[in-house]
Amino acid sequence: MKKIDILKKLRSSKLRPTKQRVEIAKFLFEREKTFHFTVESLNKLLLKKSISKIALATIYNTVHAFKAAGHLSEVEVRGNKTYFDTNVSNHHHFYDSENSELIDIDANEIVIQKIPKAPNGKKIKNVEVFINLKN
Amino acid sequence: MKKIDILKKLRSSKLRPTKQRVEIAKFLFEREKTFHFTVESLNKLLLKKSISKIALATIYNTVHAFKAAGHLSEVEVRGNKTYFDTNVSNHHHFYDSENSELIDIDANEIVIQKIPKAPNGKKIKNVEVFINLKN
DNA sequence: TTTCACTTTAGAATAATTATAAACTAGATT
DNA sequence: AATCTAGTTTATAATTATTCTAAAGTGAAA
Ligand SMILES: [Mn+2]
Ligand SMILES: [Mn+2]
Ligand SMILES: [Zn+2]
Ligand SMILES: [Zn+2]
Protein backbone atom coordinates (compact mmCIF):
# COMPACT_ATOMS: atom_id res chain seq x y z
CA MET A 1 0.00 0.00 0.00
CA LYS A 2 1.34 3.38 -1.08
CA LYS A 3 1.39 6.64 0.79
CA ILE A 4 -1.37 7.97 -1.42
CA ASP A 5 -3.64 5.20 -0.12
CA ILE A 6 -2.86 6.11 3.45
CA LEU A 7 -3.90 9.66 2.67
CA LYS A 8 -7.08 8.36 1.06
CA LYS A 9 -7.91 6.35 4.15
CA LEU A 10 -7.40 9.41 6.30
CA ARG A 11 -9.38 11.71 4.07
CA SER A 12 -12.26 9.24 3.72
CA SER A 13 -12.29 9.01 7.52
CA LYS A 14 -12.63 12.81 7.69
CA LEU A 15 -9.20 13.06 9.27
CA ARG A 16 -6.50 15.56 8.35
CA PRO A 17 -3.21 13.81 7.65
CA THR A 18 -1.29 14.83 10.72
CA LYS A 19 2.01 13.28 11.74
CA GLN A 20 0.38 11.11 14.40
CA ARG A 21 -2.46 9.90 12.20
CA VAL A 22 -0.17 9.05 9.30
CA GLU A 23 2.02 7.04 11.66
CA ILE A 24 -0.97 5.14 13.00
CA ALA A 25 -2.45 4.59 9.54
CA LYS A 26 0.82 3.36 8.07
CA PHE A 27 1.31 1.02 10.99
CA LEU A 28 -2.18 -0.40 10.60
CA PHE A 29 -2.60 -0.57 6.87
CA GLU A 30 0.86 -1.03 5.34
CA ARG A 31 0.98 -4.76 5.92
CA GLU A 32 0.27 -7.93 4.05
CA LYS A 33 -1.82 -9.85 6.52
CA THR A 34 -4.76 -9.01 8.72
CA PHE A 35 -3.89 -7.28 11.97
CA HIS A 36 -6.01 -7.85 15.06
CA PHE A 37 -5.34 -5.52 17.96
CA THR A 38 -6.58 -3.71 21.01
CA VAL A 39 -5.87 -0.04 21.62
CA GLU A 40 -3.50 -1.10 24.37
CA SER A 41 -1.52 -3.48 22.14
CA LEU A 42 -1.44 -0.95 19.31
CA ASN A 43 -0.14 1.68 21.68
CA LYS A 44 2.68 -0.59 22.87
CA LEU A 45 3.67 -1.49 19.33
CA LEU A 46 3.62 2.14 18.24
CA LEU A 47 5.83 3.06 21.20
CA LYS A 48 8.45 0.56 20.05
CA LYS A 49 8.25 1.49 16.38
CA SER A 50 7.70 5.23 16.48
CA ILE A 51 10.03 8.03 17.31
CA SER A 52 7.41 10.15 18.99
CA LYS A 53 4.93 8.88 21.53
CA ILE A 54 1.31 9.35 20.58
CA ALA A 55 -1.29 10.12 23.24
CA LEU A 56 -3.73 7.34 24.01
CA ALA A 57 -6.64 9.67 23.28
CA THR A 58 -5.29 10.23 19.78
CA ILE A 59 -5.06 6.50 19.20
CA TYR A 60 -8.61 5.98 20.43
CA ASN A 61 -9.90 8.83 18.29
CA THR A 62 -8.10 7.71 15.17
CA VAL A 63 -9.05 4.07 15.51
CA HIS A 64 -12.68 5.00 16.07
CA ALA A 65 -12.67 7.27 13.03
CA PHE A 66 -11.26 4.44 10.91
CA LYS A 67 -13.90 2.14 12.25
CA ALA A 68 -16.68 4.64 11.54
CA ALA A 69 -15.35 5.00 7.99
CA GLY A 70 -15.29 1.23 7.52
CA HIS A 71 -11.52 0.87 7.42
CA LEU A 72 -11.46 -1.18 10.60
CA SER A 73 -13.95 -3.61 12.06
CA GLU A 74 -14.56 -4.61 15.63
CA VAL A 75 -14.37 -8.23 16.70
CA GLU A 76 -16.09 -9.70 19.71
CA VAL A 77 -13.61 -11.48 21.90
CA ARG A 78 -14.06 -12.77 25.40
CA GLY A 79 -12.68 -10.26 27.83
CA ASN A 80 -13.14 -6.63 28.61
CA LYS A 81 -10.99 -5.03 25.96
CA THR A 82 -12.22 -4.07 22.49
CA TYR A 83 -10.54 -5.83 19.57
CA PHE A 84 -10.17 -4.27 16.14
CA ASP A 85 -9.45 -5.91 12.82
CA THR A 86 -7.90 -4.52 9.66
CA ASN A 87 -9.88 -7.09 7.68
CA VAL A 88 -13.22 -5.41 7.00
CA SER A 89 -14.53 -8.01 4.61
CA ASN A 90 -17.11 -10.52 5.75
CA HIS A 91 -15.07 -13.25 7.40
CA HIS A 92 -14.84 -15.53 10.41
CA HIS A 93 -12.34 -16.29 13.17
CA PHE A 94 -10.54 -18.95 15.03
CA TYR A 95 -10.07 -17.83 18.60
CA ASP A 96 -7.23 -19.25 20.63
CA SER A 97 -7.99 -18.37 24.23
CA GLU A 98 -4.56 -19.62 25.38
CA ASN A 99 -2.92 -16.49 24.03
CA SER A 100 -6.02 -14.43 23.14
CA GLU A 101 -5.14 -14.74 19.47
CA LEU A 102 -7.54 -14.29 16.58
CA ILE A 103 -6.93 -15.99 13.22
CA ASP A 104 -8.91 -15.10 10.13
CA ILE A 105 -11.06 -17.58 8.30
CA ASP A 106 -12.06 -16.58 4.82
CA ALA A 107 -15.83 -16.37 4.27
CA ASN A 108 -15.77 -19.15 1.68
CA GLU A 109 -14.02 -21.57 4.03
CA ILE A 110 -17.23 -21.98 6.00
CA VAL A 111 -20.44 -23.10 4.38
CA ILE A 112 -23.65 -23.10 6.37
CA GLN A 113 -26.25 -25.53 5.15
CA LYS A 114 -29.14 -24.80 7.44
CA ILE A 115 -29.94 -21.56 9.18
CA PRO A 116 -33.06 -20.40 11.05
CA LYS A 117 -35.16 -17.58 9.68
CA ALA A 118 -34.95 -14.21 11.39
CA PRO A 119 -37.59 -13.47 14.05
CA ASN A 120 -40.69 -11.27 13.45
CA GLY A 121 -39.92 -8.07 11.52
CA LYS A 122 -36.17 -8.62 11.53
CA LYS A 123 -33.74 -9.47 8.78
CA ILE A 124 -30.35 -11.12 8.87
CA LYS A 125 -27.57 -8.55 8.61
CA ASN A 126 -24.69 -10.99 8.67
CA VAL A 127 -23.49 -14.24 10.15
CA GLU A 128 -20.31 -14.51 12.19
CA VAL A 129 -18.74 -17.81 13.11
CA PHE A 130 -16.26 -18.22 15.94
CA ILE A 131 -14.28 -21.41 16.20
CA ASN A 132 -12.82 -21.65 19.67
CA LEU A 133 -9.59 -23.59 19.87
CA LYS A 134 -7.96 -25.77 22.50
CA ASN A 135 -4.64 -27.60 22.62
CA MET B 1 -37.60 -26.13 39.07
CA LYS B 2 -38.01 -26.95 42.74
CA LYS B 3 -36.32 -25.46 45.75
CA ILE B 4 -34.24 -28.58 46.15
CA ASP B 5 -32.72 -27.95 42.73
CA ILE B 6 -31.82 -24.42 43.70
CA LEU B 7 -30.01 -25.82 46.71
CA LYS B 8 -28.24 -28.32 44.47
CA LYS B 9 -27.08 -25.55 42.19
CA LEU B 10 -25.73 -23.63 45.15
CA ARG B 11 -24.03 -26.61 46.71
CA SER B 12 -22.47 -27.71 43.42
CA SER B 13 -21.15 -24.16 43.06
CA LYS B 14 -19.55 -24.46 46.50
CA LEU B 15 -21.89 -21.80 47.85
CA ARG B 16 -23.74 -21.94 51.17
CA PRO B 17 -27.43 -21.30 50.67
CA THR B 18 -27.67 -17.86 52.17
CA LYS B 19 -30.72 -15.61 51.79
CA GLN B 20 -29.06 -13.52 49.09
CA ARG B 21 -27.77 -16.44 47.08
CA VAL B 22 -31.08 -18.28 47.18
CA GLU B 23 -32.82 -15.14 45.94
CA ILE B 24 -30.35 -14.77 43.07
CA ALA B 25 -30.49 -18.45 42.20
CA LYS B 26 -34.28 -18.57 42.21
CA PHE B 27 -34.44 -15.48 40.07
CA LEU B 28 -32.00 -16.93 37.56
CA PHE B 29 -33.04 -20.55 37.40
CA GLU B 30 -36.75 -20.73 38.21
CA ARG B 31 -37.88 -19.81 34.73
CA GLU B 32 -38.99 -21.53 31.57
CA LYS B 33 -36.92 -19.77 28.97
CA THR B 34 -33.28 -18.84 28.66
CA PHE B 35 -32.31 -15.66 30.46
CA HIS B 36 -29.57 -13.45 29.08
CA PHE B 37 -28.34 -10.72 31.38
CA THR B 38 -25.56 -8.47 32.54
CA VAL B 39 -24.75 -7.99 36.21
CA GLU B 40 -26.19 -4.50 35.92
CA SER B 41 -29.49 -5.67 34.45
CA LEU B 42 -29.73 -8.51 36.95
CA ASN B 43 -29.15 -6.07 39.77
CA LYS B 44 -31.95 -3.79 38.56
CA LEU B 45 -34.37 -6.67 38.18
CA LEU B 46 -33.51 -8.00 41.62
CA LEU B 47 -34.07 -4.57 43.14
CA LYS B 48 -37.60 -4.50 41.72
CA LYS B 49 -38.43 -8.06 42.66
CA SER B 50 -36.68 -8.50 45.98
CA ILE B 51 -37.50 -7.17 49.39
CA SER B 52 -33.90 -6.70 50.41
CA LYS B 53 -31.25 -5.10 48.27
CA ILE B 54 -28.28 -7.28 47.52
CA ALA B 55 -24.81 -5.77 47.27
CA LEU B 56 -23.31 -5.66 43.78
CA ALA B 57 -20.25 -7.56 45.00
CA THR B 58 -22.49 -10.40 46.12
CA ILE B 59 -24.15 -10.54 42.72
CA TYR B 60 -20.77 -10.57 40.98
CA ASN B 61 -19.45 -13.27 43.29
CA THR B 62 -22.52 -15.46 42.97
CA VAL B 63 -22.78 -15.14 39.21
CA HIS B 64 -19.10 -15.98 38.82
CA ALA B 65 -19.44 -19.00 41.07
CA PHE B 66 -22.37 -20.24 38.98
CA LYS B 67 -20.34 -19.70 35.86
CA ALA B 68 -17.35 -21.56 37.28
CA ALA B 69 -19.66 -24.43 38.20
CA GLY B 70 -21.12 -24.52 34.71
CA HIS B 71 -24.57 -23.27 35.66
CA LEU B 72 -24.16 -20.09 33.63
CA SER B 73 -22.28 -19.37 30.45
CA GLU B 74 -20.82 -16.15 29.15
CA VAL B 75 -21.83 -14.77 25.77
CA GLU B 76 -19.78 -12.42 23.67
CA VAL B 77 -21.80 -9.37 22.76
CA ARG B 78 -20.65 -6.13 21.24
CA GLY B 79 -20.08 -3.63 24.01
CA ASN B 80 -18.16 -3.41 27.19
CA LYS B 81 -20.41 -5.28 29.57
CA THR B 82 -20.24 -9.01 30.19
CA TYR B 83 -23.33 -11.00 29.23
CA PHE B 84 -24.35 -14.19 30.96
CA ASP B 85 -26.70 -16.91 29.80
CA THR B 86 -28.73 -19.45 31.77
CA ASN B 87 -28.54 -21.75 28.75
CA VAL B 88 -25.32 -23.69 29.21
CA SER B 89 -25.88 -26.13 26.39
CA ASN B 90 -24.08 -25.72 23.10
CA HIS B 91 -26.19 -23.24 21.17
CA HIS B 92 -26.11 -20.15 19.00
CA HIS B 93 -27.59 -16.66 19.05
CA PHE B 94 -29.42 -14.06 17.11
CA TYR B 95 -28.18 -10.65 18.17
CA ASP B 96 -30.45 -7.68 17.76
CA SER B 97 -28.23 -4.64 18.16
CA GLU B 98 -31.25 -2.29 18.15
CA ASN B 99 -32.06 -3.28 21.72
CA SER B 100 -28.97 -5.33 22.61
CA GLU B 101 -31.12 -8.43 22.76
CA LEU B 102 -29.89 -11.99 22.46
CA ILE B 103 -32.17 -14.76 21.21
CA ASP B 104 -31.24 -18.41 21.48
CA ILE B 105 -30.84 -20.66 18.48
CA ASP B 106 -30.85 -24.33 19.21
CA ALA B 107 -27.69 -26.16 18.14
CA ASN B 108 -29.59 -28.32 15.65
CA GLU B 109 -31.11 -25.31 13.90
CA ILE B 110 -27.76 -24.52 12.32
CA VAL B 111 -25.89 -27.04 10.22
CA ILE B 112 -22.40 -26.26 9.03
CA GLN B 113 -21.39 -28.10 5.88
CA LYS B 114 -17.81 -27.00 5.46
CA ILE B 115 -15.39 -25.91 8.14
CA PRO B 116 -11.62 -25.32 8.06
CA LYS B 117 -9.32 -27.57 10.04
CA ALA B 118 -7.75 -26.17 13.18
CA PRO B 119 -4.26 -24.65 12.84
CA ASN B 120 -1.03 -26.47 13.85
CA GLY B 121 -1.28 -28.29 17.19
CA LYS B 122 -4.72 -26.95 18.01
CA LYS B 123 -8.10 -28.63 18.15
CA ILE B 124 -11.58 -27.25 17.79
CA LYS B 125 -13.21 -26.76 21.18
CA ASN B 126 -16.56 -25.51 19.91
CA VAL B 127 -18.20 -23.43 17.21
CA GLU B 128 -20.36 -20.43 17.99
CA VAL B 129 -22.53 -18.75 15.40
CA PHE B 130 -23.87 -15.23 15.77
CA ILE B 131 -26.57 -14.03 13.45
CA ASN B 132 -26.70 -10.26 13.61
CA LEU B 133 -30.13 -8.80 12.90
CA LYS B 134 -31.36 -5.59 11.32
CA ASN B 135 -34.85 -4.20 10.78
C1' DT C 1 -24.72 -21.42 73.34
C1' DT C 2 -20.33 -20.80 71.57
C1' DT C 3 -17.36 -20.76 67.89
C1' DC C 4 -15.41 -19.87 63.49
C1' DA C 5 -15.05 -20.28 58.80
C1' DC C 6 -17.71 -18.42 55.45
C1' DT C 7 -20.53 -14.19 53.84
C1' DT C 8 -22.16 -9.74 53.04
C1' DT C 9 -21.40 -5.19 52.39
C1' DA C 10 -19.83 -0.37 51.57
C1' DG C 11 -16.40 1.65 49.87
C1' DA C 12 -11.76 1.74 47.74
C1' DA C 13 -8.97 0.21 43.90
C1' DT C 14 -8.22 -1.00 39.12
C1' DA C 15 -8.80 -1.07 34.19
C1' DA C 16 -10.74 0.38 29.84
C1' DT C 17 -12.67 4.05 27.71
C1' DT C 18 -14.42 8.72 27.02
C1' DA C 19 -14.61 13.70 28.01
C1' DT C 20 -12.40 18.19 28.77
C1' DA C 21 -10.03 22.11 27.83
C1' DA C 22 -5.70 24.34 27.03
C1' DA C 23 -1.80 24.46 23.90
C1' DC C 24 -0.60 23.45 19.19
C1' DT C 25 -0.71 23.07 13.94
C1' DA C 26 -2.22 22.40 9.03
C1' DG C 27 -3.62 24.71 5.61
C1' DA C 28 -6.55 28.44 3.89
C1' DT C 29 -6.60 33.53 3.50
C1' DT C 30 -4.50 37.71 3.11
C1' DA D 1 5.43 35.19 4.09
C1' DA D 2 2.57 36.48 7.99
C1' DT D 3 -1.94 35.79 9.78
C1' DC D 4 -5.93 33.34 10.94
C1' DT D 5 -8.85 29.61 12.33
C1' DA D 6 -10.88 25.31 12.52
C1' DG D 7 -9.24 21.19 13.55
C1' DT D 8 -5.87 18.48 16.45
C1' DT D 9 -2.99 16.75 20.22
C1' DT D 10 -2.24 16.08 24.76
C1' DA D 11 -2.33 15.58 29.81
C1' DT D 12 -5.46 14.95 32.90
C1' DA D 13 -10.07 14.27 34.79
C1' DA D 14 -14.31 11.74 34.54
C1' DT D 15 -16.92 7.69 33.74
C1' DT D 16 -18.04 2.81 33.65
C1' DA D 17 -17.52 -1.99 34.59
C1' DT D 18 -15.38 -4.92 37.50
C1' DT D 19 -12.54 -6.57 41.35
C1' DC D 20 -10.54 -6.03 45.90
C1' DT D 21 -10.59 -5.13 50.87
C1' DA D 22 -11.55 -5.40 55.38
C1' DA D 23 -14.90 -4.85 58.88
C1' DA D 24 -19.28 -6.47 60.57
C1' DG D 25 -22.61 -10.27 60.22
C1' DT D 26 -24.28 -15.19 60.12
C1' DG D 27 -25.07 -20.38 59.48
C1' DA D 28 -24.47 -24.45 61.34
C1' DA D 29 -21.24 -27.69 63.65
C1' DA D 30 -19.74 -28.88 68.14
MN1 LIG E 1 -15.46 -8.73 24.43
MN1 LIG F 1 -18.33 -7.91 24.58
ZN1 LIG G 1 -10.27 -10.92 11.31
ZN1 LIG H 1 -28.22 -18.14 24.87
PDB file of N, CA, C and O in Angstrom, chain A residues 71-110:
ATOM      1  N   HIS A  71     -12.862   1.361   7.692  1.00  0.00           N
ATOM      2  CA  HIS A  71     -11.515   0.874   7.415  1.00  0.00           C
ATOM      3  C   HIS A  71     -11.021  -0.110   8.467  1.00  0.00           C
ATOM      4  O   HIS A  71      -9.985  -0.754   8.295  1.00  0.00           O
ATOM      5  N   LEU A  72     -11.750  -0.192   9.567  1.00  0.00           N
ATOM      6  CA  LEU A  72     -11.458  -1.182  10.598  1.00  0.00           C
ATOM      7  C   LEU A  72     -12.787  -1.787  11.039  1.00  0.00           C
ATOM      8  O   LEU A  72     -13.823  -1.110  10.993  1.00  0.00           O
ATOM      9  N   SER A  73     -12.751  -3.028  11.475  1.00  0.00           N
ATOM     10  CA  SER A  73     -13.953  -3.606  12.065  1.00  0.00           C
ATOM     11  C   SER A  73     -13.656  -3.995  13.500  1.00  0.00           C
ATOM     12  O   SER A  73     -12.507  -4.018  13.929  1.00  0.00           O
ATOM     13  N   GLU A  74     -14.710  -4.237  14.232  1.00  0.00           N
ATOM     14  CA  GLU A  74     -14.557  -4.610  15.633  1.00  0.00           C
ATOM     15  C   GLU A  74     -14.900  -6.084  15.746  1.00  0.00           C
ATOM     16  O   GLU A  74     -15.852  -6.557  15.125  1.00  0.00           O
ATOM     17  N   VAL A  75     -14.137  -6.799  16.524  1.00  0.00           N
ATOM     18  CA  VAL A  75     -14.371  -8.230  16.698  1.00  0.00           C
ATOM     19  C   VAL A  75     -14.728  -8.494  18.145  1.00  0.00           C
ATOM     20  O   VAL A  75     -14.093  -7.950  19.060  1.00  0.00           O
ATOM     21  N   GLU A  76     -15.716  -9.319  18.351  1.00  0.00           N
ATOM     22  CA  GLU A  76     -16.089  -9.700  19.711  1.00  0.00           C
ATOM     23  C   GLU A  76     -15.174 -10.785  20.216  1.00  0.00           C
ATOM     24  O   GLU A  76     -15.095 -11.853  19.620  1.00  0.00           O
ATOM     25  N   VAL A  77     -14.499 -10.500  21.292  1.00  0.00           N
ATOM     26  CA  VAL A  77     -13.610 -11.481  21.898  1.00  0.00           C
ATOM     27  C   VAL A  77     -13.881 -11.470  23.388  1.00  0.00           C
ATOM     28  O   VAL A  77     -14.167 -10.418  23.965  1.00  0.00           O
ATOM     29  N   ARG A  78     -13.826 -12.643  23.972  1.00  0.00           N
ATOM     30  CA  ARG A  78     -14.058 -12.770  25.395  1.00  0.00           C
ATOM     31  C   ARG A  78     -13.076 -11.889  26.149  1.00  0.00           C
ATOM     32  O   ARG A  78     -11.894 -11.842  25.819  1.00  0.00           O
ATOM     33  N   GLY A  79     -13.540 -11.162  27.101  1.00  0.00           N
ATOM     34  CA  GLY A  79     -12.679 -10.258  27.835  1.00  0.00           C
ATOM     35  C   GLY A  79     -13.254  -8.869  27.792  1.00  0.00           C
ATOM     36  O   GLY A  79     -14.286  -8.633  27.174  1.00  0.00           O
ATOM     37  N   ASN A  80     -12.570  -7.947  28.423  1.00  0.00           N
ATOM     38  CA  ASN A  80     -13.140  -6.630  28.609  1.00  0.00           C
ATOM     39  C   ASN A  80     -12.621  -5.616  27.592  1.00  0.00           C
ATOM     40  O   ASN A  80     -13.195  -4.546  27.453  1.00  0.00           O
ATOM     41  N   LYS A  81     -11.552  -5.973  26.911  1.00  0.00           N
ATOM     42  CA  LYS A  81     -10.990  -5.029  25.957  1.00  0.00           C
ATOM     43  C   LYS A  81     -11.638  -5.177  24.586  1.00  0.00           C
ATOM     44  O   LYS A  81     -12.084  -6.244  24.216  1.00  0.00           O
ATOM     45  N   THR A  82     -11.639  -4.084  23.826  1.00  0.00           N
ATOM     46  CA  THR A  82     -12.216  -4.074  22.487  1.00  0.00           C
ATOM     47  C   THR A  82     -11.154  -4.441  21.460  1.00  0.00           C
ATOM     48  O   THR A  82     -10.080  -3.852  21.445  1.00  0.00           O
ATOM     49  N   TYR A  83     -11.461  -5.417  20.618  1.00  0.00           N
ATOM     50  CA  TYR A  83     -10.539  -5.831  19.570  1.00  0.00           C
ATOM     51  C   TYR A  83     -10.945  -5.239  18.235  1.00  0.00           C
ATOM     52  O   TYR A  83     -12.123  -5.230  17.885  1.00  0.00           O
ATOM     53  N   PHE A  84      -9.941  -4.792  17.483  1.00  0.00           N
ATOM     54  CA  PHE A  84     -10.165  -4.267  16.143  1.00  0.00           C
ATOM     55  C   PHE A  84      -9.466  -5.162  15.134  1.00  0.00           C
ATOM     56  O   PHE A  84      -8.566  -5.950  15.483  1.00  0.00           O
ATOM     57  N   ASP A  85      -9.869  -4.990  13.879  1.00  0.00           N
ATOM     58  CA  ASP A  85      -9.451  -5.906  12.818  1.00  0.00           C
ATOM     59  C   ASP A  85      -9.258  -5.087  11.545  1.00  0.00           C
ATOM     60  O   ASP A  85     -10.136  -4.323  11.154  1.00  0.00           O
ATOM     61  N   THR A  86      -8.107  -5.239  10.918  1.00  0.00           N
ATOM     62  CA  THR A  86      -7.897  -4.522   9.660  1.00  0.00           C
ATOM     63  C   THR A  86      -8.611  -5.202   8.493  1.00  0.00           C
ATOM     64  O   THR A  86      -8.678  -4.648   7.404  1.00  0.00           O
ATOM     65  N   ASN A  87      -9.124  -6.394   8.713  1.00  0.00           N
ATOM     66  CA  ASN A  87      -9.884  -7.086   7.680  1.00  0.00           C
ATOM     67  C   ASN A  87     -11.357  -6.703   7.824  1.00  0.00           C
ATOM     68  O   ASN A  87     -12.018  -7.117   8.769  1.00  0.00           O
ATOM     69  N   VAL A  88     -11.836  -5.892   6.890  1.00  0.00           N
ATOM     70  CA  VAL A  88     -13.215  -5.406   6.997  1.00  0.00           C
ATOM     71  C   VAL A  88     -14.155  -6.175   6.075  1.00  0.00           C
ATOM     72  O   VAL A  88     -15.335  -5.845   5.973  1.00  0.00           O
ATOM     73  N   SER A  89     -13.632  -7.194   5.425  1.00  0.00           N
ATOM     74  CA  SER A  89     -14.527  -8.012   4.606  1.00  0.00           C
ATOM     75  C   SER A  89     -15.273  -8.963   5.532  1.00  0.00           C
ATOM     76  O   SER A  89     -14.922  -9.140   6.688  1.00  0.00           O
ATOM     77  N   ASN A  90     -16.324  -9.562   4.999  1.00  0.00           N
ATOM     78  CA  ASN A  90     -17.114 -10.518   5.752  1.00  0.00           C
ATOM     79  C   ASN A  90     -16.277 -11.790   5.942  1.00  0.00           C
ATOM     80  O   ASN A  90     -15.987 -12.481   4.970  1.00  0.00           O
ATOM     81  N   HIS A  91     -15.880 -12.053   7.168  1.00  0.00           N
ATOM     82  CA  HIS A  91     -15.070 -13.253   7.400  1.00  0.00           C
ATOM     83  C   HIS A  91     -15.296 -13.776   8.802  1.00  0.00           C
ATOM     84  O   HIS A  91     -16.036 -13.191   9.583  1.00  0.00           O
ATOM     85  N   HIS A  92     -14.634 -14.889   9.112  1.00  0.00           N
ATOM     86  CA  HIS A  92     -14.844 -15.532  10.412  1.00  0.00           C
ATOM     87  C   HIS A  92     -13.525 -15.653  11.146  1.00  0.00           C
ATOM     88  O   HIS A  92     -12.493 -15.249  10.631  1.00  0.00           O
ATOM     89  N   HIS A  93     -13.569 -16.208  12.365  1.00  0.00           N
ATOM     90  CA  HIS A  93     -12.343 -16.289  13.170  1.00  0.00           C
ATOM     91  C   HIS A  93     -12.198 -17.597  13.930  1.00  0.00           C
ATOM     92  O   HIS A  93     -13.173 -18.127  14.457  1.00  0.00           O
ATOM     93  N   PHE A  94     -10.959 -18.046  13.970  1.00  0.00           N
ATOM     94  CA  PHE A  94     -10.539 -18.945  15.028  1.00  0.00           C
ATOM     95  C   PHE A  94     -10.220 -18.071  16.221  1.00  0.00           C
ATOM     96  O   PHE A  94      -9.689 -16.964  16.058  1.00  0.00           O
ATOM     97  N   TYR A  95     -10.501 -18.551  17.411  1.00  0.00           N
ATOM     98  CA  TYR A  95     -10.072 -17.828  18.599  1.00  0.00           C
ATOM     99  C   TYR A  95      -9.331 -18.782  19.529  1.00  0.00           C
ATOM    100  O   TYR A  95      -9.880 -19.784  19.985  1.00  0.00           O
ATOM    101  N   ASP A  96      -8.079 -18.448  19.757  1.00  0.00           N
ATOM    102  CA  ASP A  96      -7.231 -19.252  20.628  1.00  0.00           C
ATOM    103  C   ASP A  96      -7.157 -18.550  21.983  1.00  0.00           C
ATOM    104  O   ASP A  96      -6.457 -17.554  22.145  1.00  0.00           O
ATOM    105  N   SER A  97      -7.899 -19.069  22.942  1.00  0.00           N
ATOM    106  CA  SER A  97      -7.992 -18.374  24.232  1.00  0.00           C
ATOM    107  C   SER A  97      -6.702 -18.505  25.047  1.00  0.00           C
ATOM    108  O   SER A  97      -6.477 -17.733  25.975  1.00  0.00           O
ATOM    109  N   GLU A  98      -5.847 -19.471  24.675  1.00  0.00           N
ATOM    110  CA  GLU A  98      -4.558 -19.624  25.376  1.00  0.00           C
ATOM    111  C   GLU A  98      -3.776 -18.315  25.357  1.00  0.00           C
ATOM    112  O   GLU A  98      -3.236 -17.871  26.361  1.00  0.00           O
ATOM    113  N   ASN A  99      -3.699 -17.719  24.164  1.00  0.00           N
ATOM    114  CA  ASN A  99      -2.924 -16.491  24.027  1.00  0.00           C
ATOM    115  C   ASN A  99      -3.770 -15.335  23.477  1.00  0.00           C
ATOM    116  O   ASN A  99      -3.226 -14.366  22.955  1.00  0.00           O
ATOM    117  N   SER A 100      -5.095 -15.463  23.625  1.00  0.00           N
ATOM    118  CA  SER A 100      -6.025 -14.429  23.136  1.00  0.00           C
ATOM    119  C   SER A 100      -5.760 -14.039  21.688  1.00  0.00           C
ATOM    120  O   SER A 100      -5.837 -12.869  21.341  1.00  0.00           O
ATOM    121  N   GLU A 101      -5.464 -15.032  20.857  1.00  0.00           N
ATOM    122  CA  GLU A 101      -5.139 -14.740  19.469  1.00  0.00           C
ATOM    123  C   GLU A 101      -6.293 -15.040  18.529  1.00  0.00           C
ATOM    124  O   GLU A 101      -6.955 -16.074  18.642  1.00  0.00           O
ATOM    125  N   LEU A 102      -6.527 -14.116  17.622  1.00  0.00           N
ATOM    126  CA  LEU A 102      -7.538 -14.292  16.582  1.00  0.00           C
ATOM    127  C   LEU A 102      -6.853 -14.675  15.280  1.00  0.00           C
ATOM    128  O   LEU A 102      -5.799 -14.126  14.948  1.00  0.00           O
ATOM    129  N   ILE A 103      -7.449 -15.605  14.539  1.00  0.00           N
ATOM    130  CA  ILE A 103      -6.931 -15.987  13.224  1.00  0.00           C
ATOM    131  C   ILE A 103      -8.082 -15.920  12.233  1.00  0.00           C
ATOM    132  O   ILE A 103      -9.162 -16.458  12.496  1.00  0.00           O
ATOM    133  N   ASP A 104      -7.849 -15.252  11.124  1.00  0.00           N
ATOM    134  CA  ASP A 104      -8.906 -15.096  10.130  1.00  0.00           C
ATOM    135  C   ASP A 104      -9.283 -16.404   9.451  1.00  0.00           C
ATOM    136  O   ASP A 104      -8.428 -17.258   9.210  1.00  0.00           O
ATOM    137  N   ILE A 105     -10.553 -16.501   9.147  1.00  0.00           N
ATOM    138  CA  ILE A 105     -11.064 -17.579   8.301  1.00  0.00           C
ATOM    139  C   ILE A 105     -11.820 -16.906   7.170  1.00  0.00           C
ATOM    140  O   ILE A 105     -12.744 -16.128   7.412  1.00  0.00           O
ATOM    141  N   ASP A 106     -11.408 -17.206   5.956  1.00  0.00           N
ATOM    142  CA  ASP A 106     -12.061 -16.584   4.817  1.00  0.00           C
ATOM    143  C   ASP A 106     -13.526 -17.027   4.742  1.00  0.00           C
ATOM    144  O   ASP A 106     -13.868 -18.155   5.117  1.00  0.00           O
ATOM    145  N   ALA A 107     -14.386 -16.096   4.288  1.00  0.00           N
ATOM    146  CA  ALA A 107     -15.829 -16.366   4.271  1.00  0.00           C
ATOM    147  C   ALA A 107     -16.154 -17.668   3.539  1.00  0.00           C
ATOM    148  O   ALA A 107     -17.024 -18.428   3.977  1.00  0.00           O
ATOM    149  N   ASN A 108     -15.434 -17.948   2.458  1.00  0.00           N
ATOM    150  CA  ASN A 108     -15.769 -19.152   1.680  1.00  0.00           C
ATOM    151  C   ASN A 108     -15.210 -20.443   2.266  1.00  0.00           C
ATOM    152  O   ASN A 108     -15.416 -21.513   1.708  1.00  0.00           O
ATOM    153  N   GLU A 109     -14.519 -20.345   3.374  1.00  0.00           N
ATOM    154  CA  GLU A 109     -14.024 -21.567   4.028  1.00  0.00           C
ATOM    155  C   GLU A 109     -15.051 -22.185   4.960  1.00  0.00           C
ATOM    156  O   GLU A 109     -14.837 -23.259   5.529  1.00  0.00           O
ATOM    157  N   ILE A 110     -16.147 -21.458   5.171  1.00  0.00           N
ATOM    158  CA  ILE A 110     -17.228 -21.984   6.000  1.00  0.00           C
ATOM    159  C   ILE A 110     -18.514 -21.922   5.200  1.00  0.00           C
ATOM    160  O   ILE A 110     -18.875 -20.865   4.669  1.00  0.00           O
TER     161      ILE A 110
END
